[in-house]
PDB file of C-alpha atoms and ligand atoms in Angstrom:
ATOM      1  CA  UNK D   1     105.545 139.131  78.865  1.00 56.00           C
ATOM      2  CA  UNK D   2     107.627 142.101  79.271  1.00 68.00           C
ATOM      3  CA  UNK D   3     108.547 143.625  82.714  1.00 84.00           C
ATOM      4  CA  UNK D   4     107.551 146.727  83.959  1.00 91.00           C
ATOM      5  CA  UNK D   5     109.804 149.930  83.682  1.00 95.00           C
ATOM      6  CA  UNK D   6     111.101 150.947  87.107  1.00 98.00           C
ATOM      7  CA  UNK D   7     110.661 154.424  87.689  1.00 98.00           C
ATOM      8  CA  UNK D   8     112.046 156.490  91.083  1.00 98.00           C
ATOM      9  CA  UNK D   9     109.656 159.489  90.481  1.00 98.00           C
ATOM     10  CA  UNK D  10     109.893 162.460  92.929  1.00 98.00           C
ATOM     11  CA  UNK D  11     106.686 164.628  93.407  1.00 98.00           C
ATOM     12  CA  UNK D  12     108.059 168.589  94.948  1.00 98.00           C
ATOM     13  CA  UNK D  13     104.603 169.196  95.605  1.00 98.00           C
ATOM     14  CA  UNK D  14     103.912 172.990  96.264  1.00 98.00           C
ATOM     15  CA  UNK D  15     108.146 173.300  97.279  1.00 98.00           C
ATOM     16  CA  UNK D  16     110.785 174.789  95.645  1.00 98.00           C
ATOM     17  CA  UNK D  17     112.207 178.034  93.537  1.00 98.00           C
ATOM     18  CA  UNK D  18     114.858 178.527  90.921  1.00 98.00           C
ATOM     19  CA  UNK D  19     117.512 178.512  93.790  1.00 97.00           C
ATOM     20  CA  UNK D  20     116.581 174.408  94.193  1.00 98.00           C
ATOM     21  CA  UNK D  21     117.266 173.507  90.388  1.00 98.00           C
ATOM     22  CA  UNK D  22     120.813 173.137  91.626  1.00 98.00           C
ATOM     23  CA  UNK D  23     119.484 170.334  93.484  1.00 98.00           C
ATOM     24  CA  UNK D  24     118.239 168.490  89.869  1.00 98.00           C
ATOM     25  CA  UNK D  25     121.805 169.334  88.457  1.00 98.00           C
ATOM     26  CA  UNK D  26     123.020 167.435  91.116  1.00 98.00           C
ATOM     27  CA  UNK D  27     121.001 164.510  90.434  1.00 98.00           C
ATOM     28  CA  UNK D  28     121.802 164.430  86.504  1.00 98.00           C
ATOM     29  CA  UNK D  29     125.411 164.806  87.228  1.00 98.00           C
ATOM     30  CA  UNK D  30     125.159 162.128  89.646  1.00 97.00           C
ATOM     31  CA  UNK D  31     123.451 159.629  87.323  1.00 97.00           C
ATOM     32  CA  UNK D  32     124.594 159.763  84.084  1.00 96.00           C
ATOM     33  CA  UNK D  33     122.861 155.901  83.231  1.00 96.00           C
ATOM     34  CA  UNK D  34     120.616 155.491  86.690  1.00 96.00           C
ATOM     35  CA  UNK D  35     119.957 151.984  85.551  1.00 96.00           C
ATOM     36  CA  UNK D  36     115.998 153.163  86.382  1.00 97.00           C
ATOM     37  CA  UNK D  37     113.806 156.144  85.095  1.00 98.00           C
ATOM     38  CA  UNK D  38     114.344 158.981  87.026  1.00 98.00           C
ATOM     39  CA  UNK D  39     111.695 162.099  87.595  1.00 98.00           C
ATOM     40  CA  UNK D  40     111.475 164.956  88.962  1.00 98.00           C
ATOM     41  CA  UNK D  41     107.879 166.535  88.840  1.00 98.00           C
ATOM     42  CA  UNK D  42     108.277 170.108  90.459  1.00 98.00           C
ATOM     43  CA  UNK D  43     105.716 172.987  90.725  1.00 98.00           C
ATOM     44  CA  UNK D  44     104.407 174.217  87.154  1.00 98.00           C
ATOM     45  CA  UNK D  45     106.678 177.519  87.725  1.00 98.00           C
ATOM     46  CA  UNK D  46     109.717 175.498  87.511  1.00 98.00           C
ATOM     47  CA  UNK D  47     109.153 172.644  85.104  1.00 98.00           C
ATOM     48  CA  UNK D  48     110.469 174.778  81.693  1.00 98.00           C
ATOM     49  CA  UNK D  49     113.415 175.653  83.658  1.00 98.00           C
ATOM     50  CA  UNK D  50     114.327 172.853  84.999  1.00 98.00           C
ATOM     51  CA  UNK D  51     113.696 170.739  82.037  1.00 98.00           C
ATOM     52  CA  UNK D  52     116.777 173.421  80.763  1.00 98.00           C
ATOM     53  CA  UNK D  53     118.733 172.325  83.665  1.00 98.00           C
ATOM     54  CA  UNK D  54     118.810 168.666  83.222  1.00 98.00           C
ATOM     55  CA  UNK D  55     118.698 168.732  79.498  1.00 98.00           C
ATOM     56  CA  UNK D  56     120.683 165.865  77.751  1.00 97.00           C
ATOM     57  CA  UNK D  57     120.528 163.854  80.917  1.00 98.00           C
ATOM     58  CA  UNK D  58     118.559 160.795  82.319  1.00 98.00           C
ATOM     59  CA  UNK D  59     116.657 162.649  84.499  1.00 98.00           C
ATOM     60  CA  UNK D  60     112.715 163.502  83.310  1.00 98.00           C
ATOM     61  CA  UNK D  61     110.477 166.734  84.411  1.00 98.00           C
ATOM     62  CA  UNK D  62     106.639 166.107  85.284  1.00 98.00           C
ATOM     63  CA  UNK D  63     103.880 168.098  86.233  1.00 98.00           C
ATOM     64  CA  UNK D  64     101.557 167.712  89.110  1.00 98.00           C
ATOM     65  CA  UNK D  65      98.571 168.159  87.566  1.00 98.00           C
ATOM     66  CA  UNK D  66      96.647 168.996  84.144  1.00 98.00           C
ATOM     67  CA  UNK D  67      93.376 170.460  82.772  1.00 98.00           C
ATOM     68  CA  UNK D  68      91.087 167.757  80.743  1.00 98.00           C
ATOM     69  CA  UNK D  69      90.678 170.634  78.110  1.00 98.00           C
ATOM     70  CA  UNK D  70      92.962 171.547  75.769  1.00 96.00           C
ATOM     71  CA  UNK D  71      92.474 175.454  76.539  1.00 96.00           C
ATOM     72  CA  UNK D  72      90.374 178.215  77.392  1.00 97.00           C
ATOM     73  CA  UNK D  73      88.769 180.235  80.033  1.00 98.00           C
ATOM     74  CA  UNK D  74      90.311 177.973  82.653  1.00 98.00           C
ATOM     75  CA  UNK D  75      91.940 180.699  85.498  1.00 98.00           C
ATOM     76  CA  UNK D  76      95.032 179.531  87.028  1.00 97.00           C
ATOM     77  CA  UNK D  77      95.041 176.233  85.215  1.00 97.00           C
ATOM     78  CA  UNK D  78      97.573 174.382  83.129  1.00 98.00           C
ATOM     79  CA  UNK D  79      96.840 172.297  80.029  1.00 98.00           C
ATOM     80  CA  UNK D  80      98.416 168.814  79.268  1.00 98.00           C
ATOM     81  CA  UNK D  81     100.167 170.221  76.035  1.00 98.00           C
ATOM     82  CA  UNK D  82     101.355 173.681  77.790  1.00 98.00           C
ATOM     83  CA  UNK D  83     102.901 170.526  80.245  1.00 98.00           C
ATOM     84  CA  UNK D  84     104.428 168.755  77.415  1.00 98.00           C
ATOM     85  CA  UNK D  85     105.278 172.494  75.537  1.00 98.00           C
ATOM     86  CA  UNK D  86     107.496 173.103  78.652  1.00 98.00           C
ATOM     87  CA  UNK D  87     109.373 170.183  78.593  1.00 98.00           C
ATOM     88  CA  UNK D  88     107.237 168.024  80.634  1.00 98.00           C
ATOM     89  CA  UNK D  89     106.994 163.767  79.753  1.00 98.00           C
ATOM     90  CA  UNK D  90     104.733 162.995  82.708  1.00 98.00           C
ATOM     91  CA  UNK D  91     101.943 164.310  84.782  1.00 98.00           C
ATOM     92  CA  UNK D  92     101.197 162.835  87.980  1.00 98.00           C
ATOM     93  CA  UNK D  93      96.992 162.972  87.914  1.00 98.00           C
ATOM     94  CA  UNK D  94      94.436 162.294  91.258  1.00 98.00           C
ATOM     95  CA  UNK D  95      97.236 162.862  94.129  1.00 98.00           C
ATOM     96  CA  UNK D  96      95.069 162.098  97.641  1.00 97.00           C
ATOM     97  CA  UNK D  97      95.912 165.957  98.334  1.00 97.00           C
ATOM     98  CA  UNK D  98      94.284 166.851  94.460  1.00 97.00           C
ATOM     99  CA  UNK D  99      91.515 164.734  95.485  1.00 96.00           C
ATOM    100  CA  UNK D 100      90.912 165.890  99.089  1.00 96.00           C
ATOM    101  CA  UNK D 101      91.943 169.514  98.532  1.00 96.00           C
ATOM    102  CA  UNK D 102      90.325 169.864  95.047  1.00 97.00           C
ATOM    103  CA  UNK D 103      87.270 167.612  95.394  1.00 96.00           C
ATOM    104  CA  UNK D 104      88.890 165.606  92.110  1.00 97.00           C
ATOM    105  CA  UNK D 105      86.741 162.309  91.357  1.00 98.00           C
ATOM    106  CA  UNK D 106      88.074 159.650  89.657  1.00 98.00           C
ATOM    107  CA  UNK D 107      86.212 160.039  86.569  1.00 98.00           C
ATOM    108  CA  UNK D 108      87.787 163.747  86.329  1.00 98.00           C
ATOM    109  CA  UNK D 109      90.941 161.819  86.831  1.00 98.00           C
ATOM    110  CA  UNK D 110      90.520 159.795  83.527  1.00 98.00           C
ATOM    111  CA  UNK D 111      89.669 162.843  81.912  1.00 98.00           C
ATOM    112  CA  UNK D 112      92.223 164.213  82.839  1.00 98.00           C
ATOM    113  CA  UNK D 113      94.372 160.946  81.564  1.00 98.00           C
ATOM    114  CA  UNK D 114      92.926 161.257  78.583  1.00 98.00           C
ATOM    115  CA  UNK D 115      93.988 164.866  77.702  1.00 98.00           C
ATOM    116  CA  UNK D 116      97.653 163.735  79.121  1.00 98.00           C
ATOM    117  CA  UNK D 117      97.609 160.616  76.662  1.00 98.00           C
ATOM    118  CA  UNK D 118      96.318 163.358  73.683  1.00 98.00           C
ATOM    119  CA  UNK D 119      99.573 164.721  74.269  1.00 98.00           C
ATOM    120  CA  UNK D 120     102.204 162.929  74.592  1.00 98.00           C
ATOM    121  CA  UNK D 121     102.282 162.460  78.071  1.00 98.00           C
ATOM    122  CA  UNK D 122     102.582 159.839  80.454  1.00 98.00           C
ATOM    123  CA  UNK D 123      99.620 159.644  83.438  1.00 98.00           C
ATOM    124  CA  UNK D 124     101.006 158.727  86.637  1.00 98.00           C
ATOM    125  CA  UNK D 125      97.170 157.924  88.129  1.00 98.00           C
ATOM    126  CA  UNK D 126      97.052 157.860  91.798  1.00 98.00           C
ATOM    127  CA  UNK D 127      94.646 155.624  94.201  1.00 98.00           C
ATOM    128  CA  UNK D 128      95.113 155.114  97.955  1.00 98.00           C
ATOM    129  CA  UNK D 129      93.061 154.427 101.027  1.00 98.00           C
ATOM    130  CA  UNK D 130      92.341 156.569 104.116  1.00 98.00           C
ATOM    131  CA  UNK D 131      93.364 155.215 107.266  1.00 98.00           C
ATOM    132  CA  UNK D 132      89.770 154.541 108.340  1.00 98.00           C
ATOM    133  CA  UNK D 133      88.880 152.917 104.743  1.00 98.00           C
ATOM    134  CA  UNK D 134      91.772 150.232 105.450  1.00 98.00           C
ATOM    135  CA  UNK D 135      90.375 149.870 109.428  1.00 98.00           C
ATOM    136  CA  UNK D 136      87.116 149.124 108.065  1.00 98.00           C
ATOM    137  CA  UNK D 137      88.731 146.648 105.714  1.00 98.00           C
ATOM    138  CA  UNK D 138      87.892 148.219 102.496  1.00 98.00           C
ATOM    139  CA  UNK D 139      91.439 148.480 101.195  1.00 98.00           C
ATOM    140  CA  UNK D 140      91.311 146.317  98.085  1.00 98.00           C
ATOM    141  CA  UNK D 141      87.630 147.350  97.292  1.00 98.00           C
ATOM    142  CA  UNK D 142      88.515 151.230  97.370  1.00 98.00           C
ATOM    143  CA  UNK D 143      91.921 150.965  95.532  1.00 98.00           C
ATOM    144  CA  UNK D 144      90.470 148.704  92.949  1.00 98.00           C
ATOM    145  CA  UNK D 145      87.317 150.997  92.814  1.00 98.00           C
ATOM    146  CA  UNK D 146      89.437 153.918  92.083  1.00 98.00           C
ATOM    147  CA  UNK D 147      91.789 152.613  89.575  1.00 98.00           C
ATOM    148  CA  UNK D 148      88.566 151.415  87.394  1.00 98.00           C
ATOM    149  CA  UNK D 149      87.132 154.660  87.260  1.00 98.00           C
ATOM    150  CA  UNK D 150      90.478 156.573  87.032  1.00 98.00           C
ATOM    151  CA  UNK D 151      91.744 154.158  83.956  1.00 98.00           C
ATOM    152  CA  UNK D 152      90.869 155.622  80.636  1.00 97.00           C
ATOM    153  CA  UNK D 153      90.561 153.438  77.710  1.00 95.00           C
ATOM    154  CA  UNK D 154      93.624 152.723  75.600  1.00 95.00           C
ATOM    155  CA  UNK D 155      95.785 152.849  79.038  1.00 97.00           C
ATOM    156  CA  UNK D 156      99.029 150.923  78.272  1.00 97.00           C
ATOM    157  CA  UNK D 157     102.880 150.739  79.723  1.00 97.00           C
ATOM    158  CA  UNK D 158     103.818 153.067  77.006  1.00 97.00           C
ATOM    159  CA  UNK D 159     101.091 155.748  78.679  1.00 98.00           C
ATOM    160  CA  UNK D 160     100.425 154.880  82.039  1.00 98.00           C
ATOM    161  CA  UNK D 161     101.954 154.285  85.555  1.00 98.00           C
ATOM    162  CA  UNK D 162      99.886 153.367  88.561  1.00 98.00           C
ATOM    163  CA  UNK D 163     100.845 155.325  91.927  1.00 98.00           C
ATOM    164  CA  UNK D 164      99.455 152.840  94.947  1.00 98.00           C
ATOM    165  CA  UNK D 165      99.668 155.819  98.119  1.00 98.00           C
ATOM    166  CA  UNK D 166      97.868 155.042 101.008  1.00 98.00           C
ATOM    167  CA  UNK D 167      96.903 158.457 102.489  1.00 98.00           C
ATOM    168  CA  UNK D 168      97.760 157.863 105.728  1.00 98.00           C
ATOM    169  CA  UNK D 169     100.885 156.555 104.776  1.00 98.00           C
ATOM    170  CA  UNK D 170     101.737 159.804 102.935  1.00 97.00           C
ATOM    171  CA  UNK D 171     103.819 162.739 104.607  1.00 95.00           C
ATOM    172  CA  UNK D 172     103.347 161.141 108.237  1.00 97.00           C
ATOM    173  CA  UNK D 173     106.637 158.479 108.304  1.00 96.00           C
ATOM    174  CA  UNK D 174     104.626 155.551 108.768  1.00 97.00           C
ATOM    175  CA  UNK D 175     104.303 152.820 106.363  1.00 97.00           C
ATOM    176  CA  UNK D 176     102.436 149.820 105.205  1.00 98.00           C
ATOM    177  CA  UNK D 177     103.640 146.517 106.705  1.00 98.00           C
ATOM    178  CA  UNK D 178     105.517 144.737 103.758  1.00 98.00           C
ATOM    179  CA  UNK D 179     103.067 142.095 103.359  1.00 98.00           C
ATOM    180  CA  UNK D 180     100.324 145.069 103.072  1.00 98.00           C
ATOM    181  CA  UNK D 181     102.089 146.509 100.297  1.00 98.00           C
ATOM    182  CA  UNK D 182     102.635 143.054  98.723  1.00 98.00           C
ATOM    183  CA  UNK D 183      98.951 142.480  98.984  1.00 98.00           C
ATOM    184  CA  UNK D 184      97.396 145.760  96.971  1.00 98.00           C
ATOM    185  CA  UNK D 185     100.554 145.794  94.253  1.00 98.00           C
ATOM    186  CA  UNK D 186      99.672 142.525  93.642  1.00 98.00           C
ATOM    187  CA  UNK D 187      95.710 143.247  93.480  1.00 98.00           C
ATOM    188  CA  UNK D 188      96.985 146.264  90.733  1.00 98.00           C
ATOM    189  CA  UNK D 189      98.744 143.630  88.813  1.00 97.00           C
ATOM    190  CA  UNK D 190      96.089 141.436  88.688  1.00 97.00           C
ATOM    191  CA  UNK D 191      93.576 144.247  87.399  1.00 97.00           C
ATOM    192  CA  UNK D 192      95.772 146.772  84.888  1.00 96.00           C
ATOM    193  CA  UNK D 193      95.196 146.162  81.796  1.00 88.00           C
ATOM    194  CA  UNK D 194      98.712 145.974  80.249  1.00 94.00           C
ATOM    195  CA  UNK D 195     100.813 144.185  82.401  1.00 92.00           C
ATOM    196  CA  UNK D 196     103.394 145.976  81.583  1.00 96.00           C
ATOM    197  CA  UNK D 197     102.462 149.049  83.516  1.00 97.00           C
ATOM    198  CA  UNK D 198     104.426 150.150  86.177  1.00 98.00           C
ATOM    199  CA  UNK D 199     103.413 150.133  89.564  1.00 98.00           C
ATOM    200  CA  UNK D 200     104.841 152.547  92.057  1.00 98.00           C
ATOM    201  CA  UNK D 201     104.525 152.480  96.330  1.00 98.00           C
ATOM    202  CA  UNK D 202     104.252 156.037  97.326  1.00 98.00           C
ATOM    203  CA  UNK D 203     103.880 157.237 101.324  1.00 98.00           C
ATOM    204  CA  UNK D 204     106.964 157.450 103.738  1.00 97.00           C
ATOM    205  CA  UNK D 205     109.647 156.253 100.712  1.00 98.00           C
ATOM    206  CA  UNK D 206     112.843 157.044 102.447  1.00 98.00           C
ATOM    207  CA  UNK D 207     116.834 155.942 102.035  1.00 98.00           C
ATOM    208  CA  UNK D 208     116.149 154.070 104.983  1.00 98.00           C
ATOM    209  CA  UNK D 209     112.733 152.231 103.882  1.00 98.00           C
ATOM    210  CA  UNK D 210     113.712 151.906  99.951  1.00 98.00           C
ATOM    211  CA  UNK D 211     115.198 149.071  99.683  1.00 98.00           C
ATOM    212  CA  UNK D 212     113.033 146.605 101.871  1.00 98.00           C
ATOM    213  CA  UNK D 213     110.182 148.077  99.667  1.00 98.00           C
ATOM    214  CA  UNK D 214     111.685 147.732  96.524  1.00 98.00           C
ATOM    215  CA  UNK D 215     112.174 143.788  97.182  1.00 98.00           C
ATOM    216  CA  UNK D 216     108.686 143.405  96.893  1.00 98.00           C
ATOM    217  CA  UNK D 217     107.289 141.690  94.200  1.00 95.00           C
ATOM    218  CA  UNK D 218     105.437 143.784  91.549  1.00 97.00           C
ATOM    219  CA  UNK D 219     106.629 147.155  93.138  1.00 98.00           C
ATOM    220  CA  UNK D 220     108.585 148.721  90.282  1.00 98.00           C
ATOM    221  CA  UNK D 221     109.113 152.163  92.020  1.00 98.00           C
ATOM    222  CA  UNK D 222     107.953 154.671  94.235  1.00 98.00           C
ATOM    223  CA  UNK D 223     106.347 158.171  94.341  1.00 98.00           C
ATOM    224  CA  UNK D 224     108.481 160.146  96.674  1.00 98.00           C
ATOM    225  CA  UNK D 225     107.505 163.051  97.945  1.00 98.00           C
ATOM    226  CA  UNK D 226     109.515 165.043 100.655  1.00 97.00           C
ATOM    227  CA  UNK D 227     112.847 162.750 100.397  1.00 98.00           C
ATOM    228  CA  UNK D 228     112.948 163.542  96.684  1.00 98.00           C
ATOM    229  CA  UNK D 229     113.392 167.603  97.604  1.00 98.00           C
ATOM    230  CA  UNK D 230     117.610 166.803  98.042  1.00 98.00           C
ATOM    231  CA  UNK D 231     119.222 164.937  95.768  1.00 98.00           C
ATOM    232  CA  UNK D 232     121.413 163.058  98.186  1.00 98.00           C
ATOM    233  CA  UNK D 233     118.066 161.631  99.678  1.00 98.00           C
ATOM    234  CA  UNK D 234     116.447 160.489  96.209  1.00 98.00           C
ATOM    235  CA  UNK D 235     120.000 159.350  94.845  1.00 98.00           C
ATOM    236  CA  UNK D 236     119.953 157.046  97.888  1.00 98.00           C
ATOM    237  CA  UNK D 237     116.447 156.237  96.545  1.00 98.00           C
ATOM    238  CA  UNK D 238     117.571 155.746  92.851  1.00 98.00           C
ATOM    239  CA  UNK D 239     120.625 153.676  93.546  1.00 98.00           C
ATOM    240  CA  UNK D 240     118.594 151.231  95.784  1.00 98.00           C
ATOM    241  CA  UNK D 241     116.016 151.029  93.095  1.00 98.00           C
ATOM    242  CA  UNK D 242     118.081 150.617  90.318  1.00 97.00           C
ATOM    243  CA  UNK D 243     120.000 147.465  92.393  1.00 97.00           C
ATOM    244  CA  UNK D 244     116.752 146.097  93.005  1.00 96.00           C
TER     245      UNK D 244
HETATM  246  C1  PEP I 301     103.601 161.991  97.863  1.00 61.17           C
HETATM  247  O1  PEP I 301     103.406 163.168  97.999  1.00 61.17           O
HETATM  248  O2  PEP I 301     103.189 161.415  96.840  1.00 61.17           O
HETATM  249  C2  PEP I 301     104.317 161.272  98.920  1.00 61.17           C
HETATM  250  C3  PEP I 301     104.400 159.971  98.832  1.00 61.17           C
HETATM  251  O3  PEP I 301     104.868 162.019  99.925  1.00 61.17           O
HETATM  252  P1  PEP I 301     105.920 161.505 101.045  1.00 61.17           P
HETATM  253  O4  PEP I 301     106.961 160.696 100.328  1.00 61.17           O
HETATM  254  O5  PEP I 301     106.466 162.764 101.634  1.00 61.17           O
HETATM  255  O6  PEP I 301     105.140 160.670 102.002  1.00 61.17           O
END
């Protein structure tokens, strides 16, 4: 059975200008041969230019976010190929803030997979539980619920990643306990269809936190959101991910 992929894959969210492309320079001059995939996803303004920046290097440019349609009268959204045209290899789909913000279901989250897969890209699908989902004890149920529905068919390792993010976890510094992690990556493992896939912990992923959280079995990576905006922060990521 082959192992996962690790992947240290940094999410900008709505942050950043041309000015802090210096800060993905940095990163590609910093790891020539990271020893794990490394990704930048910035905001949709910046992708083209700073797949430019970090051209011949290991580091990869994502989106945030795609239309399920290919094109048309869509205002102020972004196709999957117009991702891929601009030098993006992933797209990050269902984020908690997509979902909560954005009302996005899981089944427009497979679409959405779907149209990524049609082109080339890689879906980085995201499920999580709200604080008061995992108080209630529904953590498994809802995670396992929303990767189902979010899954389209023909998912694979070659197309797919899995983002585990427990909402509360994400932005606010607090974590999971270890074994809490342990418990829903190894529910994910149990229930992707390729094996293969990669699994990624996303909420609170700092270069104090990585490495205790990259010990854990079937955790191949994280989703990092505001410690992957300076390079010195996600390098500290990277390295601890790619001595894991
Ligand atoms: C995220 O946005 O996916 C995320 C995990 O954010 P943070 O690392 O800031 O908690």
């Amino acid at each position: 059975m082959p192992d996962a992929c690790k992947l240290a894959a940094g999410n900008w969210k709505m942050n950043g200008t041309r000015a802090d492309l210096d800060e993905a320079r940095a990163l590609a001059n910093a790891f020539p041969e990271p020893g794990c995939g490394v990704l930048l996803c910035p905001p949709a303004t910046l992708i083209a230019a700073m797949a430019e920046a970090v051209a011949g290097s290991a580091v990869m440019v994502g989106g945030q976010d795609c239309h399920a349609a290919t094109a048309g009268a869509h205002t102020g959204d972004i196709s999957a190929q117009m991702l891929a045209d601009a030098g993006a290899r992933h797209v990050i789909l269902g984020h908690s803030e997509r979902r909560a913000d954005h009302g996005e279901t899981s089944a427009d989250v497979a679409a959405k997979a779907r149209a990524a897969h049609q082109a080339g890209l890689v879906a980085i699908i995201c499920v999580g539980e709200t604080e008061a989902e995992r108080d209630a004890g529904q953590t498994l149920d809802v995670v396992l619920g929303q990767l189902g529905a979010s899954l389209p068919e023909g998912a694979t390792a070659a197309n797919t990643v899995i983002a585990y993010e427990p909402v509360w976890a994400i932005g606010t510094g607090r974590t999971p306990t270890l074994d809490q992690i342990a418990e829903v990556h190894d529910a994910l493992r149990a229930a992707v269809p390729d094996t293969a896939i990669s699994l990624l912990y996303g909420g609170s992923v700092k270069p104090a936190n990585a490495t205790e959280i990259f010990a854990i079995a079937n955790v191949d990576g994280a989703l990092v959101g505001g410690a992957s905006l300076k390079a010195v922060d996600f390098g500290a990521i990277i390295t601890a991910l790619a001595t894991a």
